[in-house]
Short mmCIF file of N, CA and C and ligand atoms in Angstrom, two decimals:
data_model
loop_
_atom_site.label_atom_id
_atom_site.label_comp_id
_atom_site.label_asym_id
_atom_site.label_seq_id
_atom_site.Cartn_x
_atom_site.Cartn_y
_atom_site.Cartn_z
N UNK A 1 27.21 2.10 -24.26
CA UNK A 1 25.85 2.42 -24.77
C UNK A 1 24.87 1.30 -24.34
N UNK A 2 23.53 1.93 -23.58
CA UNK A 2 22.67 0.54 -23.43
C UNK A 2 21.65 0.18 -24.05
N UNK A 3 21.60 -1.16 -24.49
CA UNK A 3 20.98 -1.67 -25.71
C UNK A 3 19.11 -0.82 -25.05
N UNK A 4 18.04 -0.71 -25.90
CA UNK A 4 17.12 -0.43 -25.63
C UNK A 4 16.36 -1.53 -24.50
N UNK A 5 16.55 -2.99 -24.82
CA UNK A 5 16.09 -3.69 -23.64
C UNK A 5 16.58 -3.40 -22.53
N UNK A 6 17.52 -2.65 -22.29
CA UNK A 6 18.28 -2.84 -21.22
C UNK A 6 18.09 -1.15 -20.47
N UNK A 7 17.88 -0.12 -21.54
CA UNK A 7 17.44 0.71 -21.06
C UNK A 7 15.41 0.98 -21.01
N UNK A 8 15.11 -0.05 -21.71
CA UNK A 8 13.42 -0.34 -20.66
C UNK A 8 13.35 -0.73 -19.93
N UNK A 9 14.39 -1.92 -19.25
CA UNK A 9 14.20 -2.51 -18.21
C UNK A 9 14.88 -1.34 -16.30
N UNK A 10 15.66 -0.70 -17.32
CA UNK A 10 16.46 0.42 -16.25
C UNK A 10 14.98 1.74 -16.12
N UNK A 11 14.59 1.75 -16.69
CA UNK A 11 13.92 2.52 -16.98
C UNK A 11 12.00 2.22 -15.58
N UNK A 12 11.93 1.04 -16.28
CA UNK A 12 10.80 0.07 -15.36
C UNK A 12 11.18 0.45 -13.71
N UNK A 13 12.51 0.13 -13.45
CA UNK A 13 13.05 -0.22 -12.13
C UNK A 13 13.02 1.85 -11.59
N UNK A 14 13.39 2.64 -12.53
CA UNK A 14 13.07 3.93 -12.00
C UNK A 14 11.76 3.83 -11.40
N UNK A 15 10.58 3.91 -12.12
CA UNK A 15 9.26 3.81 -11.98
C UNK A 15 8.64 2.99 -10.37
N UNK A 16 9.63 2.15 -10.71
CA UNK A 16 9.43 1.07 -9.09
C UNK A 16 9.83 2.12 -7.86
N UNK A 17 11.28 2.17 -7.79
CA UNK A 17 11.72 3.01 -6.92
C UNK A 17 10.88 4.20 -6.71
N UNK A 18 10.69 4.85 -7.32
CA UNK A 18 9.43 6.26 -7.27
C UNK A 18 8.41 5.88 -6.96
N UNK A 19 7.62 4.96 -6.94
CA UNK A 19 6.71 4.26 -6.28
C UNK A 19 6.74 3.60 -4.98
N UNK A 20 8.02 3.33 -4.94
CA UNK A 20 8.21 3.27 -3.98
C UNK A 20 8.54 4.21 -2.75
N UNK A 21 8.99 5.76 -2.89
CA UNK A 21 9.34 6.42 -2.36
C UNK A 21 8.06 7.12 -1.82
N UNK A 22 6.89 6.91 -2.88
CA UNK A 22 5.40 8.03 -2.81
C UNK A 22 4.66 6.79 -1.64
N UNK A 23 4.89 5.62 -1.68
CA UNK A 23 4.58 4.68 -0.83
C UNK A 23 4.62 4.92 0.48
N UNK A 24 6.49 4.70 0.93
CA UNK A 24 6.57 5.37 1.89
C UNK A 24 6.18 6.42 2.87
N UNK A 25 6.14 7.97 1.44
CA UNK A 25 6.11 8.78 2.00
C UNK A 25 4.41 8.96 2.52
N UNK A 26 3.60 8.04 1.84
CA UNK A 26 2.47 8.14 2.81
C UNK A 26 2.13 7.35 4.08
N UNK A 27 3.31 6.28 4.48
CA UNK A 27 3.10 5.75 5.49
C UNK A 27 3.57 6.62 6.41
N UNK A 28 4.91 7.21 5.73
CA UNK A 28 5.53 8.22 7.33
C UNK A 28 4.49 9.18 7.82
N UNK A 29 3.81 10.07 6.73
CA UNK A 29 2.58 10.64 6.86
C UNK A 29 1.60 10.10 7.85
N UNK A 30 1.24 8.74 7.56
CA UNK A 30 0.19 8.85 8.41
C UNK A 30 0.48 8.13 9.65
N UNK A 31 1.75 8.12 9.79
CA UNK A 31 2.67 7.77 11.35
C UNK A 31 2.50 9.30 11.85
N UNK A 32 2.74 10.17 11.03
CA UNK A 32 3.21 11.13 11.73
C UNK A 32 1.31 12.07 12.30
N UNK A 33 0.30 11.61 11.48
CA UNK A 33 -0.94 11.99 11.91
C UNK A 33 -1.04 11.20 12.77
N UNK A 34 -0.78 10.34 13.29
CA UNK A 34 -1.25 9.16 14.35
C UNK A 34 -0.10 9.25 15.73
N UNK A 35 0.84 10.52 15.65
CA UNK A 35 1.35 10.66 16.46
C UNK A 35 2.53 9.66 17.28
N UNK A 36 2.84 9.14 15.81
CA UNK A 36 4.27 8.10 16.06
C UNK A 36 5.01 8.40 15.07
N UNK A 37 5.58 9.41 16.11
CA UNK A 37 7.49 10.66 15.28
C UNK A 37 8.08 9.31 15.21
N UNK A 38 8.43 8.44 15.76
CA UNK A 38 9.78 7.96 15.67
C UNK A 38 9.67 6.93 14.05
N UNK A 39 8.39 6.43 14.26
CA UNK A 39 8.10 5.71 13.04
C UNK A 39 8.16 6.20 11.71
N UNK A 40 7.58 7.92 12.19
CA UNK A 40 7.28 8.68 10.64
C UNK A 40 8.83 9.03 10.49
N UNK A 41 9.64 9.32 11.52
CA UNK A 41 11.31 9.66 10.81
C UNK A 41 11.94 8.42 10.12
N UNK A 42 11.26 7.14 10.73
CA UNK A 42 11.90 6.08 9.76
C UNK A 42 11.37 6.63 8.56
N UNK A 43 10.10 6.45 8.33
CA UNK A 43 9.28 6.37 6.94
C UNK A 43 9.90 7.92 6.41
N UNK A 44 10.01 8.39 6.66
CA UNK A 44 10.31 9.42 6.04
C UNK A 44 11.54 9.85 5.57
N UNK A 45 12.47 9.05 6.11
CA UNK A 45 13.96 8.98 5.52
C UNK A 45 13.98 8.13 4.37
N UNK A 46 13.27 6.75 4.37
CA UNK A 46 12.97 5.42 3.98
C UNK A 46 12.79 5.98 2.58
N UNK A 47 11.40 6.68 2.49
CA UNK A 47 11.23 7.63 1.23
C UNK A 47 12.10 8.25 0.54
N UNK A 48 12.84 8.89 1.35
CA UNK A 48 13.55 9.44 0.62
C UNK A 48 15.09 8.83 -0.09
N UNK A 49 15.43 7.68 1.02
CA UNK A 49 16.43 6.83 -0.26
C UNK A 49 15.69 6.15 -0.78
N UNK A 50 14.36 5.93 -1.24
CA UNK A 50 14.25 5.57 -2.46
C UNK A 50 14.29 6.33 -3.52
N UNK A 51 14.26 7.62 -3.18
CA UNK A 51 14.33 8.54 -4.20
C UNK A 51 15.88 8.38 -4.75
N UNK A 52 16.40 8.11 -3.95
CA UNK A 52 18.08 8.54 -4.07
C UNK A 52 18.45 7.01 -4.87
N UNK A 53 17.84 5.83 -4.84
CA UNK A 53 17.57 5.05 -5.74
C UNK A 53 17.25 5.22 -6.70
N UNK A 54 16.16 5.89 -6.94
CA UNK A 54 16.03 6.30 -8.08
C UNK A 54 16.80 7.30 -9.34
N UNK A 55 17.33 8.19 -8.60
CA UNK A 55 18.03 8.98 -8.97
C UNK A 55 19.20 8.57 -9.75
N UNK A 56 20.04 7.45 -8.71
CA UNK A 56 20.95 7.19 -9.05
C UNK A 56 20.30 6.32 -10.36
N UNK A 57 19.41 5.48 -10.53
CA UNK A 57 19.54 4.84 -11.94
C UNK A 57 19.07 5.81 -13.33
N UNK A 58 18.21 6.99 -12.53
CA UNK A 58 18.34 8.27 -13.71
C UNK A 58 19.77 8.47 -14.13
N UNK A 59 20.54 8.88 -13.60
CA UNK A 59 22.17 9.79 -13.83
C UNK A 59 22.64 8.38 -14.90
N UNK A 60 22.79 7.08 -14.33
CA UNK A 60 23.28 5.87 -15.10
C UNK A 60 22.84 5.91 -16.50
N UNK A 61 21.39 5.95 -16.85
CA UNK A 61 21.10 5.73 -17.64
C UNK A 61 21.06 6.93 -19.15
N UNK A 62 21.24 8.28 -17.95
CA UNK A 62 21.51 9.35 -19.21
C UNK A 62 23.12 9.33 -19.09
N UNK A 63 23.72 8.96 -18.23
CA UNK A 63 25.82 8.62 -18.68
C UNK A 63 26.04 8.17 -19.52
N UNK A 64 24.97 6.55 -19.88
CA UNK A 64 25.43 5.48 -20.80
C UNK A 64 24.81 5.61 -21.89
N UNK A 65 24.38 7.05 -21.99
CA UNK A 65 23.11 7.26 -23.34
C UNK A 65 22.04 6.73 -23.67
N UNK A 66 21.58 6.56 -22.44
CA UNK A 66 20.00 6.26 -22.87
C UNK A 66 19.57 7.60 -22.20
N UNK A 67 17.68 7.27 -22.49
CA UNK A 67 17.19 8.26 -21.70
C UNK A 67 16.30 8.14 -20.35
N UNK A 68 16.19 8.49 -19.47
CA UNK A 68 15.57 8.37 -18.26
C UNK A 68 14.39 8.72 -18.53
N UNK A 69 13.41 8.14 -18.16
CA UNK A 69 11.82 8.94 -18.04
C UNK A 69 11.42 8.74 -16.76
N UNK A 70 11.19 9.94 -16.35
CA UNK A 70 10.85 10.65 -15.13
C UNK A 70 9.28 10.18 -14.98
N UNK A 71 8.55 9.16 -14.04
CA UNK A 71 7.54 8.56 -14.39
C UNK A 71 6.38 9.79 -13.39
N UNK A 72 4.85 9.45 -13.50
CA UNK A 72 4.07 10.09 -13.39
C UNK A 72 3.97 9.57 -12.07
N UNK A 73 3.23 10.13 -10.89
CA UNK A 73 2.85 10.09 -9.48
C UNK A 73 1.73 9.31 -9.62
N UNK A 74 2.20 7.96 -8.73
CA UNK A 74 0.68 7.38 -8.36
C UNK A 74 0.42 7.55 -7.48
N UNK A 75 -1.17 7.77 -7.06
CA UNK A 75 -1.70 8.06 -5.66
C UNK A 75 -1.27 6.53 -4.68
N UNK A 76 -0.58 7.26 -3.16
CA UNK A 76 -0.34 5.78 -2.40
C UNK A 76 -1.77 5.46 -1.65
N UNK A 77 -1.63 4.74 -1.09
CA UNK A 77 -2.70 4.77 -0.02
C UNK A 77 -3.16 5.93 1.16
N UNK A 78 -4.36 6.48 1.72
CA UNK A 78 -3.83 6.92 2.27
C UNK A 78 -4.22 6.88 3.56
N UNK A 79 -5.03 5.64 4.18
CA UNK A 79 -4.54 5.56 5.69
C UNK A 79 -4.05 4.10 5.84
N UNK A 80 -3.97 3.74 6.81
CA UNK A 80 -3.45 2.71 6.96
C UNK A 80 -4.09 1.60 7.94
N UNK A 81 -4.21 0.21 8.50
CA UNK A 81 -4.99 -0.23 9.65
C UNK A 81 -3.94 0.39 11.09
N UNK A 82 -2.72 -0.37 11.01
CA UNK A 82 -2.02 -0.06 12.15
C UNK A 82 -0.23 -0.23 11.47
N UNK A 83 0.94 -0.07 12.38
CA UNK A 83 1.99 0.19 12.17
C UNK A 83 2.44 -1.31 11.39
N UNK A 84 2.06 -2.39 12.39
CA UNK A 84 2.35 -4.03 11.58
C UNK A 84 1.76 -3.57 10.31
N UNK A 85 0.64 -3.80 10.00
CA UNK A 85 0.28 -3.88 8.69
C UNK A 85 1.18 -2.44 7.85
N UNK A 86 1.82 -1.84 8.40
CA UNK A 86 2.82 -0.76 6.95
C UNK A 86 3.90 -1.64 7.26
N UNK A 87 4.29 -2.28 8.10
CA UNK A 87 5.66 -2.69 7.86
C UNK A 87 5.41 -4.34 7.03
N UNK A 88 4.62 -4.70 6.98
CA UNK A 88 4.29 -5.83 6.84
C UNK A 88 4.17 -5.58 5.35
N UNK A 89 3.21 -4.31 4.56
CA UNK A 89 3.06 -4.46 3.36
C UNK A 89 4.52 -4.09 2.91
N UNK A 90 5.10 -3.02 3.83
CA UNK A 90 6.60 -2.43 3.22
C UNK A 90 7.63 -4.08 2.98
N UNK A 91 7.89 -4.64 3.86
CA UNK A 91 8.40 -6.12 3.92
C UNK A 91 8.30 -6.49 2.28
N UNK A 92 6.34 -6.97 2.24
CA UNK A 92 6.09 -7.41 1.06
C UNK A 92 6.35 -6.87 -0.52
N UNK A 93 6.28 -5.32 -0.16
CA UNK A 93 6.90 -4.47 -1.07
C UNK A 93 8.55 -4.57 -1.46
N UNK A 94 9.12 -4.94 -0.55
CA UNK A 94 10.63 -4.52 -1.15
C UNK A 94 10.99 -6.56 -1.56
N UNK A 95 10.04 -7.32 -0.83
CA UNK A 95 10.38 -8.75 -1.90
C UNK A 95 9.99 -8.32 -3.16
N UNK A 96 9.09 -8.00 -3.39
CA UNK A 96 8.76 -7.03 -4.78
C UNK A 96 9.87 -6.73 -5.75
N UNK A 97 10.85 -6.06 -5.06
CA UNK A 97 11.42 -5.14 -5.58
C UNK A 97 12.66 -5.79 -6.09
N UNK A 98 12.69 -7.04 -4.98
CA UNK A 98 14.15 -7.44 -5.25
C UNK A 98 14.47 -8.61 -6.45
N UNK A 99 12.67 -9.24 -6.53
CA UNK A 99 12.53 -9.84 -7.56
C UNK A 99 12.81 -9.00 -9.23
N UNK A 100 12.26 -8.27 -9.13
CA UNK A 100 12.35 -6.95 -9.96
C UNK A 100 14.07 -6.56 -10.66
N UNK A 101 14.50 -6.40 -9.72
CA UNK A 101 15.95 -6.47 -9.32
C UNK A 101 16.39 -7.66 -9.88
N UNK A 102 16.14 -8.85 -9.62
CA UNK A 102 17.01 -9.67 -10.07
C UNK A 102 16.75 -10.00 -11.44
N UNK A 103 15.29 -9.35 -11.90
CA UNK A 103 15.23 -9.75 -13.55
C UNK A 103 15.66 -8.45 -14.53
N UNK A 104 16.05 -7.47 -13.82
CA UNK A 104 17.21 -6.34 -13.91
C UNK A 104 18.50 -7.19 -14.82
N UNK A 105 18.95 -7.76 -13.51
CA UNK A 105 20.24 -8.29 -13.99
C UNK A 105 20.26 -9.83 -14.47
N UNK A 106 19.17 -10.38 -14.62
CA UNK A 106 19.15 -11.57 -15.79
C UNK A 106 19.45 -10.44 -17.21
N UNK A 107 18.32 -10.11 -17.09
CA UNK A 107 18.58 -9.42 -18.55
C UNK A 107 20.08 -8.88 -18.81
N UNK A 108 20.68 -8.37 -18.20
CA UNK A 108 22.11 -7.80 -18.58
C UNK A 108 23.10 -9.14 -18.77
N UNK A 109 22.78 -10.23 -18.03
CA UNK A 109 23.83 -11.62 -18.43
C UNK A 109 23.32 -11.90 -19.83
N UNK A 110 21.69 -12.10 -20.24
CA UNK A 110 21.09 -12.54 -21.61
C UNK A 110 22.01 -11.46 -22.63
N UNK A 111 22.38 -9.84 -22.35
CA UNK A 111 22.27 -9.11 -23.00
C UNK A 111 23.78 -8.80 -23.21
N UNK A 112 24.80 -9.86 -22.04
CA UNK A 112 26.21 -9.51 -21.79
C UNK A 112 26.41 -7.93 -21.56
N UNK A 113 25.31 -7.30 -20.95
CA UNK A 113 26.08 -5.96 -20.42
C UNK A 113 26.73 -5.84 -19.19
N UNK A 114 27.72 -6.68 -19.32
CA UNK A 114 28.50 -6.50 -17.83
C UNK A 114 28.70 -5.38 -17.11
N UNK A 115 28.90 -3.80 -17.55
CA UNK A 115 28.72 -2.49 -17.20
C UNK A 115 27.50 -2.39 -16.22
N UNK A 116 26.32 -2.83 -16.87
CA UNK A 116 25.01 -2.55 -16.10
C UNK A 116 25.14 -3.94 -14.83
N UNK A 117 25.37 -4.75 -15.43
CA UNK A 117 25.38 -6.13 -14.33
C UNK A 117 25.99 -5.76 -13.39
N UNK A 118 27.17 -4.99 -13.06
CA UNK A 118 27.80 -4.39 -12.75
C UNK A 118 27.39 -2.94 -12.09
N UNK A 119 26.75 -2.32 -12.30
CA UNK A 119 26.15 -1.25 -11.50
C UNK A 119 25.12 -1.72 -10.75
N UNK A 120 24.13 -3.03 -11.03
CA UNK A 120 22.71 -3.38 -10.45
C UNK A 120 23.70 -4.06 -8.95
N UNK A 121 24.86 -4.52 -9.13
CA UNK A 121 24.85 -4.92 -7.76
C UNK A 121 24.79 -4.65 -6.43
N UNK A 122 25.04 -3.12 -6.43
CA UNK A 122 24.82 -2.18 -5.23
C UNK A 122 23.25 -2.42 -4.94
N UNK A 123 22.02 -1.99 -6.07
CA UNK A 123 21.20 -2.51 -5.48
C UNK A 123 20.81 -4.23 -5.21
N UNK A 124 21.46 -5.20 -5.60
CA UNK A 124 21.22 -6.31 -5.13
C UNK A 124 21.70 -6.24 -3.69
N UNK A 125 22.69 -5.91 -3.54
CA UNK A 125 23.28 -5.97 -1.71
C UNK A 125 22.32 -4.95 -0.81
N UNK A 126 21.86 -3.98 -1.58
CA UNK A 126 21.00 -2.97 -0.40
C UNK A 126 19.54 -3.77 -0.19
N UNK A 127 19.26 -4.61 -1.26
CA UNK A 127 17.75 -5.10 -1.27
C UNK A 127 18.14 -6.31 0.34
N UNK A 128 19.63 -6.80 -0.07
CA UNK A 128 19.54 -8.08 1.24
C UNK A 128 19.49 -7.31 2.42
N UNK A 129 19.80 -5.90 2.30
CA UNK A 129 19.73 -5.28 3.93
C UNK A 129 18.29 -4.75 4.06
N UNK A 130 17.32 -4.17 3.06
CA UNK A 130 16.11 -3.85 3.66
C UNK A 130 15.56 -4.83 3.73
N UNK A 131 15.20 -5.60 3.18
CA UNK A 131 14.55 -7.11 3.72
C UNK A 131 14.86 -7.43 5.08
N UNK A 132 16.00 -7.45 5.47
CA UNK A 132 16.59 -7.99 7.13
C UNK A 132 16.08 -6.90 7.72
N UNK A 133 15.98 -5.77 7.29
CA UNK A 133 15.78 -4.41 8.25
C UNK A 133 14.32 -4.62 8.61
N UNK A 134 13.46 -4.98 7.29
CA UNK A 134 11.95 -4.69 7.47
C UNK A 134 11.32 -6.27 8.40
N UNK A 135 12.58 -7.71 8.35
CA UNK A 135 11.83 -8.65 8.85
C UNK A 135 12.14 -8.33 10.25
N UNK A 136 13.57 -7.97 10.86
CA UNK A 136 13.62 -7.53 12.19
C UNK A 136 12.57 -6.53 12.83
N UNK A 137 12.37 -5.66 12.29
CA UNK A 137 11.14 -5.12 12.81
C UNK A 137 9.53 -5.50 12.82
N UNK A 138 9.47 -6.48 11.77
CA UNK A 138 8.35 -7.19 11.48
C UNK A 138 8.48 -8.35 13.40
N UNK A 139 9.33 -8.96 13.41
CA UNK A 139 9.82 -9.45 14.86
C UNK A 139 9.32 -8.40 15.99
N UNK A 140 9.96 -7.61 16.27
CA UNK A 140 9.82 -6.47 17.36
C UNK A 140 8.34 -6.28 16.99
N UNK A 141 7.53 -6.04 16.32
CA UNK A 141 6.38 -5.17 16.26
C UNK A 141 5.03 -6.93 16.17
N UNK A 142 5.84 -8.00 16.19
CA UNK A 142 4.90 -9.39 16.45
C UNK A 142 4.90 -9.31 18.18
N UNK A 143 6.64 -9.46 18.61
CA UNK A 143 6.65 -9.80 19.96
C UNK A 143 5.39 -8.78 20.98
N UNK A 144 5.45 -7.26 20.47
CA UNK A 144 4.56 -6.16 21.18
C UNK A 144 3.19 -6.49 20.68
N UNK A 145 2.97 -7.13 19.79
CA UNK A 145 1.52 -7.37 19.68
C UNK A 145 0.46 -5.98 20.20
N UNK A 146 -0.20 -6.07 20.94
CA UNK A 146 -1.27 -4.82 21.33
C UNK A 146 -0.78 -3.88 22.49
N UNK A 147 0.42 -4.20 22.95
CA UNK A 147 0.84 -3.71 24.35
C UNK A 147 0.83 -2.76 24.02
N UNK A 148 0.66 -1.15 24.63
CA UNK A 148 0.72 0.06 24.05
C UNK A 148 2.11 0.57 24.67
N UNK A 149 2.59 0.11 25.80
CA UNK A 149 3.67 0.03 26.60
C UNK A 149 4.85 0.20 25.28
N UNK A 150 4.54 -1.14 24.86
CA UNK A 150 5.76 -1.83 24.17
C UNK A 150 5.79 -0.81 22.71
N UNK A 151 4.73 -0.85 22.48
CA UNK A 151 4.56 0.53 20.94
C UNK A 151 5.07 1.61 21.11
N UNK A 152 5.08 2.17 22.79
CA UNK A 152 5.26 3.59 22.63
C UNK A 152 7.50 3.70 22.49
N UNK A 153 7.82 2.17 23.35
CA UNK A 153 9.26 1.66 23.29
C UNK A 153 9.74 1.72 21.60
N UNK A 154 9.27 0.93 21.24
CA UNK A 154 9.44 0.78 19.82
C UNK A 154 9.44 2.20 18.95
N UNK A 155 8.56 2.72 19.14
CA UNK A 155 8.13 4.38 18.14
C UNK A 155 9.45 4.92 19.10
N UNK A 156 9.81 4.96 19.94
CA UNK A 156 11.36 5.87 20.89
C UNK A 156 12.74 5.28 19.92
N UNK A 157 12.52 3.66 20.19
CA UNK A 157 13.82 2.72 19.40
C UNK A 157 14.29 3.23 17.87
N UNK A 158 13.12 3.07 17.50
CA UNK A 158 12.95 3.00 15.65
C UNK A 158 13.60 4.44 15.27
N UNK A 159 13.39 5.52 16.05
CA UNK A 159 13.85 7.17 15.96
C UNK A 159 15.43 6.67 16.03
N UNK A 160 15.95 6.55 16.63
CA UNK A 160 17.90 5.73 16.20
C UNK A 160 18.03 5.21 14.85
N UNK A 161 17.30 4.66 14.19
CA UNK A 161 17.55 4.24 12.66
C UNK A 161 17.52 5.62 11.77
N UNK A 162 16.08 5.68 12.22
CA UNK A 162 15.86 7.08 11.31
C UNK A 162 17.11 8.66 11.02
N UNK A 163 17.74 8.37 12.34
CA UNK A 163 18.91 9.75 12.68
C UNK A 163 20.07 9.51 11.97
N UNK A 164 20.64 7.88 11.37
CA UNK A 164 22.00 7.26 10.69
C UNK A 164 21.83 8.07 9.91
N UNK A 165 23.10 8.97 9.63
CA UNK A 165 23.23 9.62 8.22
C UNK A 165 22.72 9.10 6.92
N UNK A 166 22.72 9.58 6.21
CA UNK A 166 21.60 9.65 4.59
C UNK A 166 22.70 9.76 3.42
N UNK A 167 23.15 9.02 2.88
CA UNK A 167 24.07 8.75 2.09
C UNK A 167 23.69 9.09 0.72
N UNK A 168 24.67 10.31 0.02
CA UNK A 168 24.36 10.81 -0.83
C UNK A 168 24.32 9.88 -2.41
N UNK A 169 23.29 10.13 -3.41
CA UNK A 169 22.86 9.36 -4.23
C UNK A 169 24.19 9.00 -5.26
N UNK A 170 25.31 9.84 -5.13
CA UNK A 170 26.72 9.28 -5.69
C UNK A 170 27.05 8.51 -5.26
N UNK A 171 27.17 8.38 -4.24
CA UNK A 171 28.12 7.44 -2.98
C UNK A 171 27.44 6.58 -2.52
N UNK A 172 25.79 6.41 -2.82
CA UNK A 172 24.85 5.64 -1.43
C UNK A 172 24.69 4.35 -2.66
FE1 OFO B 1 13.73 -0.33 -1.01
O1 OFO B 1 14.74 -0.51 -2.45
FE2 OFO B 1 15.08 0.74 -3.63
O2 OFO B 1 16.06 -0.42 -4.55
#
């Protein structure tokens, strides 16, 4: 059973993730108006495991008897300057997240819920891979700077990430 701090704080981190997914899904959007597929299939997968993030801490939190609240839609942004600046705010967004994350699981050591301390670690290990994912490309998209050459390489490259299978919200 999870104590109520522990299911507000599970609860907060839904809200993030869903925000995070409506985030996304307006960057892939306006990759995909600006006529960079390969970028919008990242962003648009991207979106959608956050949903599957989310999800998964819905199912947790109605298993262990609490209740999930399904949070309200915030409007994302909706254009953008250029591709650096979405990956750059996305970057800044998921340090966000991981901070978030880690006061997740302070609270479960304060609260000794080893169960939950214990489920948050999947997302502690996925937060160290989107961070590396979003600074490597933050790299690739410094080195191309304005080249349009090198953008149109990159929007071809980035379509290979986007195609890795999508790991279902049980298993992912
Ligand atoms: Fe991008 O991260 Fe969810 O957790």
């Amino acid at each position: 059973m999870l104590s109520k701090k522990i299911e507000n704080a599970l609860n907060h981190q839904i809200k993030l993730e869903a925000d995070s997914s409506q985030f996304y899904l307006a960057m892939a959007s306006w990759a995909e108006h600006n006529g960079l597929n390969g970028a919008a299939s990242f962003l648009y997968r991207h979106s959608d495991e956050e949903r599957m993030h989310m999800l998964k801490l819905v199912h947790y939190v109605n298993e262990r008897g609490g209740k999930a609240i399904i949070p309200s839609i915030q409007q994302p942004p909706t254009s953008f300057q250029s591709l650096s600046h979405i990956f750059e705010s996305l970057l800044k967004h998921e340090i966000n997240v991981t901070k978030e994350i880690n006061k997740v699981v302070g609270a479960c050591l304060e609260d000794k819920d080893y169960t939950t301390h214990h489920f948050m670690q999947w997302y502690v290990a996925e937060q160290i891979e989107e961070e590396a994912l979003a600074r490597t490309i933050m790299d690739k998209l410094k080195l191309i700077g304005n080249d349009k050459g090198g953008l149109y390489l990159f929007d071809r490259d980035i379509q290979t990430l986007a195609n890795a299978p999508v790991p279902s919200p049980k298993t992912a």
